[in-house]
Short mmCIF file of C-alpha atoms in Angstrom, two decimals:
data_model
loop_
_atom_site.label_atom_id
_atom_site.label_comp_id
_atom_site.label_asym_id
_atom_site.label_seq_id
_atom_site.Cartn_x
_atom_site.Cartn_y
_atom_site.Cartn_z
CA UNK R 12 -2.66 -41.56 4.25
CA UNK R 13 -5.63 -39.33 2.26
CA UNK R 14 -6.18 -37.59 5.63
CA UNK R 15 -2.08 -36.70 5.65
CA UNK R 16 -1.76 -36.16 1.41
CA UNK R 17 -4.53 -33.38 1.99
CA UNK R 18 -2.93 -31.55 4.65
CA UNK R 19 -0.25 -31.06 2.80
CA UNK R 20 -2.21 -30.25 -0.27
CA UNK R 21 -3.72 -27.59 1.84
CA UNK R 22 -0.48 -26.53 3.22
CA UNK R 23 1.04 -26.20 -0.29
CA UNK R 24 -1.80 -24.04 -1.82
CA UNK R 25 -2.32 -21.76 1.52
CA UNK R 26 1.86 -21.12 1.39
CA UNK R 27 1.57 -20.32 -2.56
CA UNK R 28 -1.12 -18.26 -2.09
CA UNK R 29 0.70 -16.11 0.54
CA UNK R 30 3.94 -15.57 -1.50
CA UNK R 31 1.73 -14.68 -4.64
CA UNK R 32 -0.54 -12.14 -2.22
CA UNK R 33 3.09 -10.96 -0.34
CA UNK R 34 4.73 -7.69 -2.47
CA UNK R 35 7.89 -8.16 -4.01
CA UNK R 36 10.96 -5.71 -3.51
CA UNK R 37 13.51 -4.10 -6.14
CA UNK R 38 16.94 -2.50 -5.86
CA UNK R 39 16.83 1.32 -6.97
CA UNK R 40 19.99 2.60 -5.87
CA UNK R 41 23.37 1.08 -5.05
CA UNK R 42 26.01 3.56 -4.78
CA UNK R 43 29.86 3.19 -3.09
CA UNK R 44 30.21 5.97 -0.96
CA UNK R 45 32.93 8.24 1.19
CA UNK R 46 31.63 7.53 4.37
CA UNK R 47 34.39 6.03 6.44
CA UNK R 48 32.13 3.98 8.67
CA UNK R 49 33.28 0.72 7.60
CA UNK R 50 36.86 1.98 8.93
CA UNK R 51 35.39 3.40 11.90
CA UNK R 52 32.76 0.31 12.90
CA UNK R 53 35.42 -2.61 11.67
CA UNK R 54 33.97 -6.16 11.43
CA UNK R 55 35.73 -9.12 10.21
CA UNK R 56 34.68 -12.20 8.85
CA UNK R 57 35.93 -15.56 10.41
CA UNK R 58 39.05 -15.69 8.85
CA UNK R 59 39.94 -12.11 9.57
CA UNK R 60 39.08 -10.13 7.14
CA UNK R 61 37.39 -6.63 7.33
CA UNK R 62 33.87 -6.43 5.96
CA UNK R 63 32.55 -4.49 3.49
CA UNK R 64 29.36 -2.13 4.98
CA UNK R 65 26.24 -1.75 2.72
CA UNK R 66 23.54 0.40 4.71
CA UNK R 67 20.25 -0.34 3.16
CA UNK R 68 16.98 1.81 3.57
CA UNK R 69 14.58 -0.77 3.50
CA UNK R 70 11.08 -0.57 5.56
CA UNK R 71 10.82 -3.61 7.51
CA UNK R 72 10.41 -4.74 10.88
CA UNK R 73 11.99 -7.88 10.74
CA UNK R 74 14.69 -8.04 7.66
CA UNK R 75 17.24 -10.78 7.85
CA UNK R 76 20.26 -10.27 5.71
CA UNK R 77 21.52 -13.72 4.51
CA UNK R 78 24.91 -14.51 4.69
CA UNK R 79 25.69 -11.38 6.75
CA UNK R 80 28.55 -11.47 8.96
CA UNK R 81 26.32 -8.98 11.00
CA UNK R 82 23.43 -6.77 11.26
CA UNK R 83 22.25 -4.11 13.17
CA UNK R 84 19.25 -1.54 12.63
CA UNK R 85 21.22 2.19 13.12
CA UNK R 86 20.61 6.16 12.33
CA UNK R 87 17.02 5.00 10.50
CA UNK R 88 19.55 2.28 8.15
CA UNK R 89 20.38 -1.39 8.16
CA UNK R 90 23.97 -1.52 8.71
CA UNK R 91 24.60 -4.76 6.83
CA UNK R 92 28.66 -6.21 7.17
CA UNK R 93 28.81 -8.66 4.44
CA UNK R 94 32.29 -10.47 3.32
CA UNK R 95 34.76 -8.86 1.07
CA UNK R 96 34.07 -10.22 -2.70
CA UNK R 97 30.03 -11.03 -2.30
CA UNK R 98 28.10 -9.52 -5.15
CA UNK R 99 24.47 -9.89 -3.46
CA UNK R 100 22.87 -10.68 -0.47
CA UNK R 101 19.09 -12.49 0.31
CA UNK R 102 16.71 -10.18 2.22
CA UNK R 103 14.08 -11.97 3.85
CA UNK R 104 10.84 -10.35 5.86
CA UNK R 105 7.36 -11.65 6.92
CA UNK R 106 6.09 -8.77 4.82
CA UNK R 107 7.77 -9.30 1.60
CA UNK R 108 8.60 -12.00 -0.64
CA UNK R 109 12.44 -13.17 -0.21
CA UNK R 110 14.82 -10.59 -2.55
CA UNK R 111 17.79 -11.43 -3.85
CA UNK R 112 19.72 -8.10 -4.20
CA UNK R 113 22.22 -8.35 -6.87
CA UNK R 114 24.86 -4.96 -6.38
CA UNK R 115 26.46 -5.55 -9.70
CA UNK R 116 29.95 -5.93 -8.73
CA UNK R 117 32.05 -7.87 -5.62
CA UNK R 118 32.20 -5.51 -2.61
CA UNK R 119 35.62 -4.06 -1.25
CA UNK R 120 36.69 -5.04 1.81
CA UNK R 121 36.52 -1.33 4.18
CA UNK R 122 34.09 0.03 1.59
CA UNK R 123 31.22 1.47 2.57
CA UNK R 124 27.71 0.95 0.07
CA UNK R 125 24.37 2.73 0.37
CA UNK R 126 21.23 0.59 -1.17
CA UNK R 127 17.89 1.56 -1.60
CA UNK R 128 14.99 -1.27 -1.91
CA UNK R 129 11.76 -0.69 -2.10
CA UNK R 130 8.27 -2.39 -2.99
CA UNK R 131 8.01 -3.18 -6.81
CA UNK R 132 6.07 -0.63 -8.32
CA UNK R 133 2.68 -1.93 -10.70
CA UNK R 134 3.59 -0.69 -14.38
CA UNK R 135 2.59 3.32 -14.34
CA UNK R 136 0.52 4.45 -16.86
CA UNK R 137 1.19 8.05 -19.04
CA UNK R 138 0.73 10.75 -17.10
CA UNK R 139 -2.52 11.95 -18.57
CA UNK R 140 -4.15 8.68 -18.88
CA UNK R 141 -7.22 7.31 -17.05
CA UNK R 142 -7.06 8.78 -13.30
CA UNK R 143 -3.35 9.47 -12.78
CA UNK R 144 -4.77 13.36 -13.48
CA UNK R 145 -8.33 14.45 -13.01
CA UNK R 146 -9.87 17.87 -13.40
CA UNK R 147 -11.81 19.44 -10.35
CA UNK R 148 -14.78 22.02 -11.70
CA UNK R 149 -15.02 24.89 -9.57
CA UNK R 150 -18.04 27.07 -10.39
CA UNK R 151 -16.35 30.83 -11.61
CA UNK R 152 -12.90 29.66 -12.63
CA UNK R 153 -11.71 27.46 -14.40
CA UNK R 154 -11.14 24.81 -11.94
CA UNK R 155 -7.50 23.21 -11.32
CA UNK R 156 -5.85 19.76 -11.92
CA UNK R 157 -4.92 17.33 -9.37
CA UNK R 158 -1.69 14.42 -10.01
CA UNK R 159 -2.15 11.09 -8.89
CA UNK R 160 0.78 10.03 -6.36
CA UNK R 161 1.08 6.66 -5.95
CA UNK R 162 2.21 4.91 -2.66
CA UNK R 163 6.05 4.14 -2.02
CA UNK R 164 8.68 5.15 0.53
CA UNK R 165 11.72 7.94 0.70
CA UNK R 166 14.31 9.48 2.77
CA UNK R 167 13.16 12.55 4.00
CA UNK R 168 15.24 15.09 5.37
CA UNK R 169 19.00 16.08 4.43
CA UNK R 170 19.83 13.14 2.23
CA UNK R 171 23.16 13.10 0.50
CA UNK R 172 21.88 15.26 -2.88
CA UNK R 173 20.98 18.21 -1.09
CA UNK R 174 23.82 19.05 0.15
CA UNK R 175 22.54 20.59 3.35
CA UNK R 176 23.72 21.96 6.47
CA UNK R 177 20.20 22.59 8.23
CA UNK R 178 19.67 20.75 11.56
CA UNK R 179 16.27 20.77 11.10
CA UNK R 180 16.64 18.36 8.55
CA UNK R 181 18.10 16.35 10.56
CA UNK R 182 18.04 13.02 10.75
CA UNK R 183 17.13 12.01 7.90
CA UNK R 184 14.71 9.25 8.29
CA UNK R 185 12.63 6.71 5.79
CA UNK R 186 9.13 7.73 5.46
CA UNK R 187 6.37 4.58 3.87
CA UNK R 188 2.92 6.38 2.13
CA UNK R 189 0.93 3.40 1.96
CA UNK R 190 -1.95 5.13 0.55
CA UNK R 191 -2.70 7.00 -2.86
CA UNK R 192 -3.18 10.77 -2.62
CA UNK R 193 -3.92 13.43 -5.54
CA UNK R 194 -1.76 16.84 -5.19
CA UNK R 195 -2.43 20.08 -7.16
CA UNK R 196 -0.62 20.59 -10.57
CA UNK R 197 0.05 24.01 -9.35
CA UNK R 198 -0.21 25.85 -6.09
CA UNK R 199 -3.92 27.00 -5.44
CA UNK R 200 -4.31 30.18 -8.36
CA UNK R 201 -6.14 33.55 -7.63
CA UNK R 202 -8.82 32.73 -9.98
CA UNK R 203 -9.90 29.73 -8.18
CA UNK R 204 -9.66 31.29 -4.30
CA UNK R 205 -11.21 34.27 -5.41
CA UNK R 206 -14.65 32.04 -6.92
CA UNK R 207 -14.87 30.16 -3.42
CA UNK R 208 -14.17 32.92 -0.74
CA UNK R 209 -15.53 36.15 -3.17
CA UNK R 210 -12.56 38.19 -2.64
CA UNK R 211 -8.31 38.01 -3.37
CA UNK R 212 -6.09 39.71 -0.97
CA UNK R 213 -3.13 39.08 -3.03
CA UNK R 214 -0.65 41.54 -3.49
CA UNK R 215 0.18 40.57 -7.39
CA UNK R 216 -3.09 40.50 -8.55
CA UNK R 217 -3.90 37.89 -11.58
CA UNK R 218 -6.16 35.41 -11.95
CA UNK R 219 -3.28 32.47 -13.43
CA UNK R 220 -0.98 33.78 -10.30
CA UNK R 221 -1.08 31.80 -7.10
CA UNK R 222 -2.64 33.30 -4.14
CA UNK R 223 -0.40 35.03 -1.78
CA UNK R 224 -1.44 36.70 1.32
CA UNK R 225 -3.38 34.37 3.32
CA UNK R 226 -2.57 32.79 6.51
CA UNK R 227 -2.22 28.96 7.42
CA UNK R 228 -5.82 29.83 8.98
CA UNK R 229 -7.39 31.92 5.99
CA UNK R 230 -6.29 28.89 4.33
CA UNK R 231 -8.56 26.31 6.14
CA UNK R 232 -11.21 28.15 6.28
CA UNK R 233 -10.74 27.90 2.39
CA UNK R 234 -10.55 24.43 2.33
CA UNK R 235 -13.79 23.80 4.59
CA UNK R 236 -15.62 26.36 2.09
CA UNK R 237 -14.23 24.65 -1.12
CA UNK R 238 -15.48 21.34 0.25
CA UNK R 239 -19.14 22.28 1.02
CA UNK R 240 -18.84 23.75 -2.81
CA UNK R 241 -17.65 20.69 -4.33
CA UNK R 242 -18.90 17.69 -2.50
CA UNK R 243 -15.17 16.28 -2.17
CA UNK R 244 -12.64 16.76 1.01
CA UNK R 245 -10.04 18.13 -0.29
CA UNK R 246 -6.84 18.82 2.78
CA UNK R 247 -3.25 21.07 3.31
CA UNK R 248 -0.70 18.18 2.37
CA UNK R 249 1.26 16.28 5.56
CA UNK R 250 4.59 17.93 4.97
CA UNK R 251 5.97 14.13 4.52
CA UNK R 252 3.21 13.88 1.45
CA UNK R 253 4.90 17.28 0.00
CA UNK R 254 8.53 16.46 -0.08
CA UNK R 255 7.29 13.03 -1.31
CA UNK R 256 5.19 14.21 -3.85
CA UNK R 257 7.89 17.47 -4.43
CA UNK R 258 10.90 14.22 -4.69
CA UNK R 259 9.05 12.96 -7.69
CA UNK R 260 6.77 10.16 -5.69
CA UNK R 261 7.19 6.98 -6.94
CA UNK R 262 9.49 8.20 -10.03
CA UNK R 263 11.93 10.00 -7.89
CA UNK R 264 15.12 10.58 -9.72
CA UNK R 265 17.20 12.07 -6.29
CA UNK R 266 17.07 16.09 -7.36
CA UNK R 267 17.77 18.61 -5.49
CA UNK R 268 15.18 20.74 -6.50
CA UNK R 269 11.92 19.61 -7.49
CA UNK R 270 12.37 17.93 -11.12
CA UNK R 271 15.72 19.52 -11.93
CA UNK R 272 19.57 19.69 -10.14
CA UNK R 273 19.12 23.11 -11.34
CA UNK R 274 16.77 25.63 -9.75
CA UNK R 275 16.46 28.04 -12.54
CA UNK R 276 15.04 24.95 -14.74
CA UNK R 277 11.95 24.56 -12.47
CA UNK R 278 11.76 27.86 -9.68
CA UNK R 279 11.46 31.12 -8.89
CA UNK R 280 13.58 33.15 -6.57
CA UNK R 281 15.54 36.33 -6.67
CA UNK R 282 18.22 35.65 -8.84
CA UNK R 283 15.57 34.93 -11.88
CA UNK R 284 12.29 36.04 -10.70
CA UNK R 285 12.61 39.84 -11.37
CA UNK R 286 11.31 40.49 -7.94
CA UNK R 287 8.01 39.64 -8.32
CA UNK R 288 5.47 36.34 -8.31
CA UNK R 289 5.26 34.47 -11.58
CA UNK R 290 2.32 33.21 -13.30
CA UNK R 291 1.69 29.35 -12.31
CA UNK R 292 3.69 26.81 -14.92
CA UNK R 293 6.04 28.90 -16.59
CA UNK R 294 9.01 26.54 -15.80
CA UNK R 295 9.42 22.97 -16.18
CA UNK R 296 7.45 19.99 -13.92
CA UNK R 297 8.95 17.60 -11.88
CA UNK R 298 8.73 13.87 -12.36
CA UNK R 299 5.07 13.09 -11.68
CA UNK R 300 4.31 16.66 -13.52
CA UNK R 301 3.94 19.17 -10.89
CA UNK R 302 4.62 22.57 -11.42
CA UNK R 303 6.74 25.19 -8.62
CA UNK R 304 7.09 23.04 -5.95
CA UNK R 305 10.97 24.99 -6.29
CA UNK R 306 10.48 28.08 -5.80
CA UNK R 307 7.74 31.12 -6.79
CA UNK R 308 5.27 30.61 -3.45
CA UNK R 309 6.61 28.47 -0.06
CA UNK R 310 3.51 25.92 0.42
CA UNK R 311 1.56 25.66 3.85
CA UNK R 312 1.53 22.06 5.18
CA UNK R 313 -0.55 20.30 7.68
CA UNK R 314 2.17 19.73 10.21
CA UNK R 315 3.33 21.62 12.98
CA UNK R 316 6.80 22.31 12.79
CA UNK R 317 8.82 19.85 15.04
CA UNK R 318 12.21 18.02 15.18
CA UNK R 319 12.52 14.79 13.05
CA UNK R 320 12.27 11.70 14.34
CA UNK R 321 14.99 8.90 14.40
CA UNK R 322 12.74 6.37 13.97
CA UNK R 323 11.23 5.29 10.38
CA UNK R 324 7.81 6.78 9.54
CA UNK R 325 4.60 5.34 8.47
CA UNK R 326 2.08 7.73 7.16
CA UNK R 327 3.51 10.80 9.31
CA UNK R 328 2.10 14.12 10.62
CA UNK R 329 3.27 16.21 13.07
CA UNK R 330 0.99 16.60 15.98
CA UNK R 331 2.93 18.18 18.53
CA UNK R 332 1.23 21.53 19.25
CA UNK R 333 2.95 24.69 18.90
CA UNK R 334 2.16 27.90 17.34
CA UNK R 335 4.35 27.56 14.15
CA UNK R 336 3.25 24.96 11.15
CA UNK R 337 5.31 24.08 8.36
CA UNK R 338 5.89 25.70 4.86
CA UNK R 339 8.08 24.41 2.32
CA UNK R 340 9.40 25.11 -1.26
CA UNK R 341 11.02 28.59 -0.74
CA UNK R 342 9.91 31.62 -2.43
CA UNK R 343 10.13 34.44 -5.62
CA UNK R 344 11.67 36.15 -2.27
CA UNK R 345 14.48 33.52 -1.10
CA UNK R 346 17.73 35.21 -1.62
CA UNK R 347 19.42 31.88 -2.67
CA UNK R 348 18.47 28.49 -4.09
CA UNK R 349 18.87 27.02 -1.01
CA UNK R 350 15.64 27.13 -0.04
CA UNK R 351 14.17 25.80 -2.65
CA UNK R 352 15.60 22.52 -2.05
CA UNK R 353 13.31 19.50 -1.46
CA UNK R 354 14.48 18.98 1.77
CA UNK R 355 14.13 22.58 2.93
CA UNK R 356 11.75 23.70 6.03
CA UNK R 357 10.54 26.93 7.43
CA UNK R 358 8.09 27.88 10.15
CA UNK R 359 5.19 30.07 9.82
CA UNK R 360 2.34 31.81 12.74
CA UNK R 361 -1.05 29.69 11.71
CA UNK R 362 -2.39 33.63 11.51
CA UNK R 363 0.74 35.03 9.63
CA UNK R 364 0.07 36.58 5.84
CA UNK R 365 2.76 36.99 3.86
CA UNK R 366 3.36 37.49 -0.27
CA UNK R 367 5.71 34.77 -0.77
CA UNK R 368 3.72 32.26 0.50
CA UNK R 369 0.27 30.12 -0.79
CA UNK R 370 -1.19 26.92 -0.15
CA UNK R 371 -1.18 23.30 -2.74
CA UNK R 372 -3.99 20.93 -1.86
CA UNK R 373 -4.25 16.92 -1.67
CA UNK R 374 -7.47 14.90 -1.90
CA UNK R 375 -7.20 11.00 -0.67
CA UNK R 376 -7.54 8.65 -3.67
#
């Protein structure tokens, strides 16, 4: 009887202390939708009545949907077909503590729902604060910032907001960062390439300007050089950290551009730029507090440039070799906003040099 009443005393305490230890998830979007799929991929429940179709970006392997008349993992989604009047649904994974979503009203029969839930985030501290900013000295200049992003999970690609026609957007996929990363307040200034390489070959010469006329190479060789100065390894961003960090990170409020639905709030380009590169954070920051992500420079990434995956992404880089990386953000050059969506992408030669285009940096946490 003891032997029994402490196997289940163990039991009890090893199962608590795996739902305390397991994360918890939140609903941060629920939105009805035109999107006639719910016509087009008709369920019915067992009396006969068509389904209502919530598809849910949610990061798990194993999700089960409680309650669901069906399931089905599709286009980087759950597809979820849940009964006409139900006003939530239990989501239950090995990785996560069981969720009750509550959508806030009864579903429509036909109607078709897009949810977003994600990990709870810990309570964010001001921006300023402790290390969600630090300062990096850099002998000769006067150093540069660097914004702590914080782990969480997006759509990346052509999501509804930017109202995009690019294939190479295409599909748009959910992307997990599971580790902390800082990213430059502004794009990598003259002042601060010129102290670490001895020379500026931009074209628009001023030290609080970004540097412009390097190539994806010039730019590692940067890096390597700014590292051996500074004792830290600093890197180009994975082009899944940019639009990530460019989104907002964890504070993401769905722009198009980076901290603003309007581009002339937070970028550069010709309609407002006068034709020429402007000096770094003149306009307004995004979410987390960075500054021309939209606009002024495009921004070397890591990545080469390849087609999207279908698949959800953990961590990605592109490591496909070809002779083009990615640059993102559009330019004090791009004839429309367009390109200085979130979502936009552009190729560049790793030995190309070009005035509308600099380099941001990360450094792991």
């Amino acid at each position: 009887m003891k032997l029994r009443l402490f196997i289940f005393f163990f039991l009890f305490v090893l199962f608590g202390s795996v739902c305390l230890s397991a994360q918890e998830l939140q609903l941060t979007q629920f939105e009805d939708t035109m999107d006639p799929d719910a016509v087009r991929n008709r369920v019915d429940d067992a009396n006969g009545v068509a389904c209502a179709l919530v598809k849910f970006g949610l990061i798990a392997n194993d999700p089960v949907f409680s309650g669901a008349v069906k399931q089905e993992y599709k286009d980087g989604e759950w597809w979820v077909y849940l009964p006409e009047g139900a006003d939530n649904v239990l989501v239950k994974t090995s990785n996560f503590v069981p969720f009750t979503c509550q959508f806030g009203k009864a579903l429509q029969s036909l109607f078709t729902y897009r949810a977003t839930v994600q990990p709870k985030q810990a309570g964010a501290a001001p921006l300023a604060s402790g290390e969600d900013m630090i300062h990096i000295d850099v002998p000769g200049s006067p150093g540069f910032n660097m914004v702590l992003v914080k782990p969480g999970m997006f759509e990346m690609g052509a999501t509804k907001e930017q109202g995009s026609s690019e294939d190479d957007e295409k599909p748009v996929h959910w992307v997990k960062i599971t580790k902390p990363y800082y990213i430059g307040e502004t794009e990598v200034t003259q002042a601060v390439y010129e102290a670490v390489m001895g020379s500026n070959p931009s074209s628009f010469v001023d030290p609080e300007k970004p540097v412009e006329g390097i190539s994806w190479s010039d730019a590692q060789r940067f890096i390597n050089r700014l590292n051996a100065i500074t004792g830290r390894q600093f890197e180009m961003p994975t082009e899944a950290q940019w639009e990530y960090a460019a989104r907002g990170g964890h504070k993401a409020a769905l722009m198009k551009f980076s901290g603003s639905m309007l581009a002339n709030e937070v970028g550069w380009y010709q309609e407002n730029s006068g034709n020429r590169l402007h000096n770094v954070k003149e306009l307004k920051p995004n979410e987390i507090g960075l500054y021309d992500m939209s606009g002024n420079l495009f921004e070397m990434c890591l990545d080469y440039k390849n087609e999207y995956p279908k698949e959800n992404q953990i961590d990605p880089v592109s490591t496909k070799m070809n002779k083009n990386r990615v640059r993102r953000g559009g330019s004090w050059k791009s004839r429309t906003d367009n390109e200085l969506r979130n979502a936009f992408r552009r190729r560049i030669d790793e030995n190309e040099t070009v005035t509308d285009t600099g380099i941001r940096l990360v450094l792991p946490k």
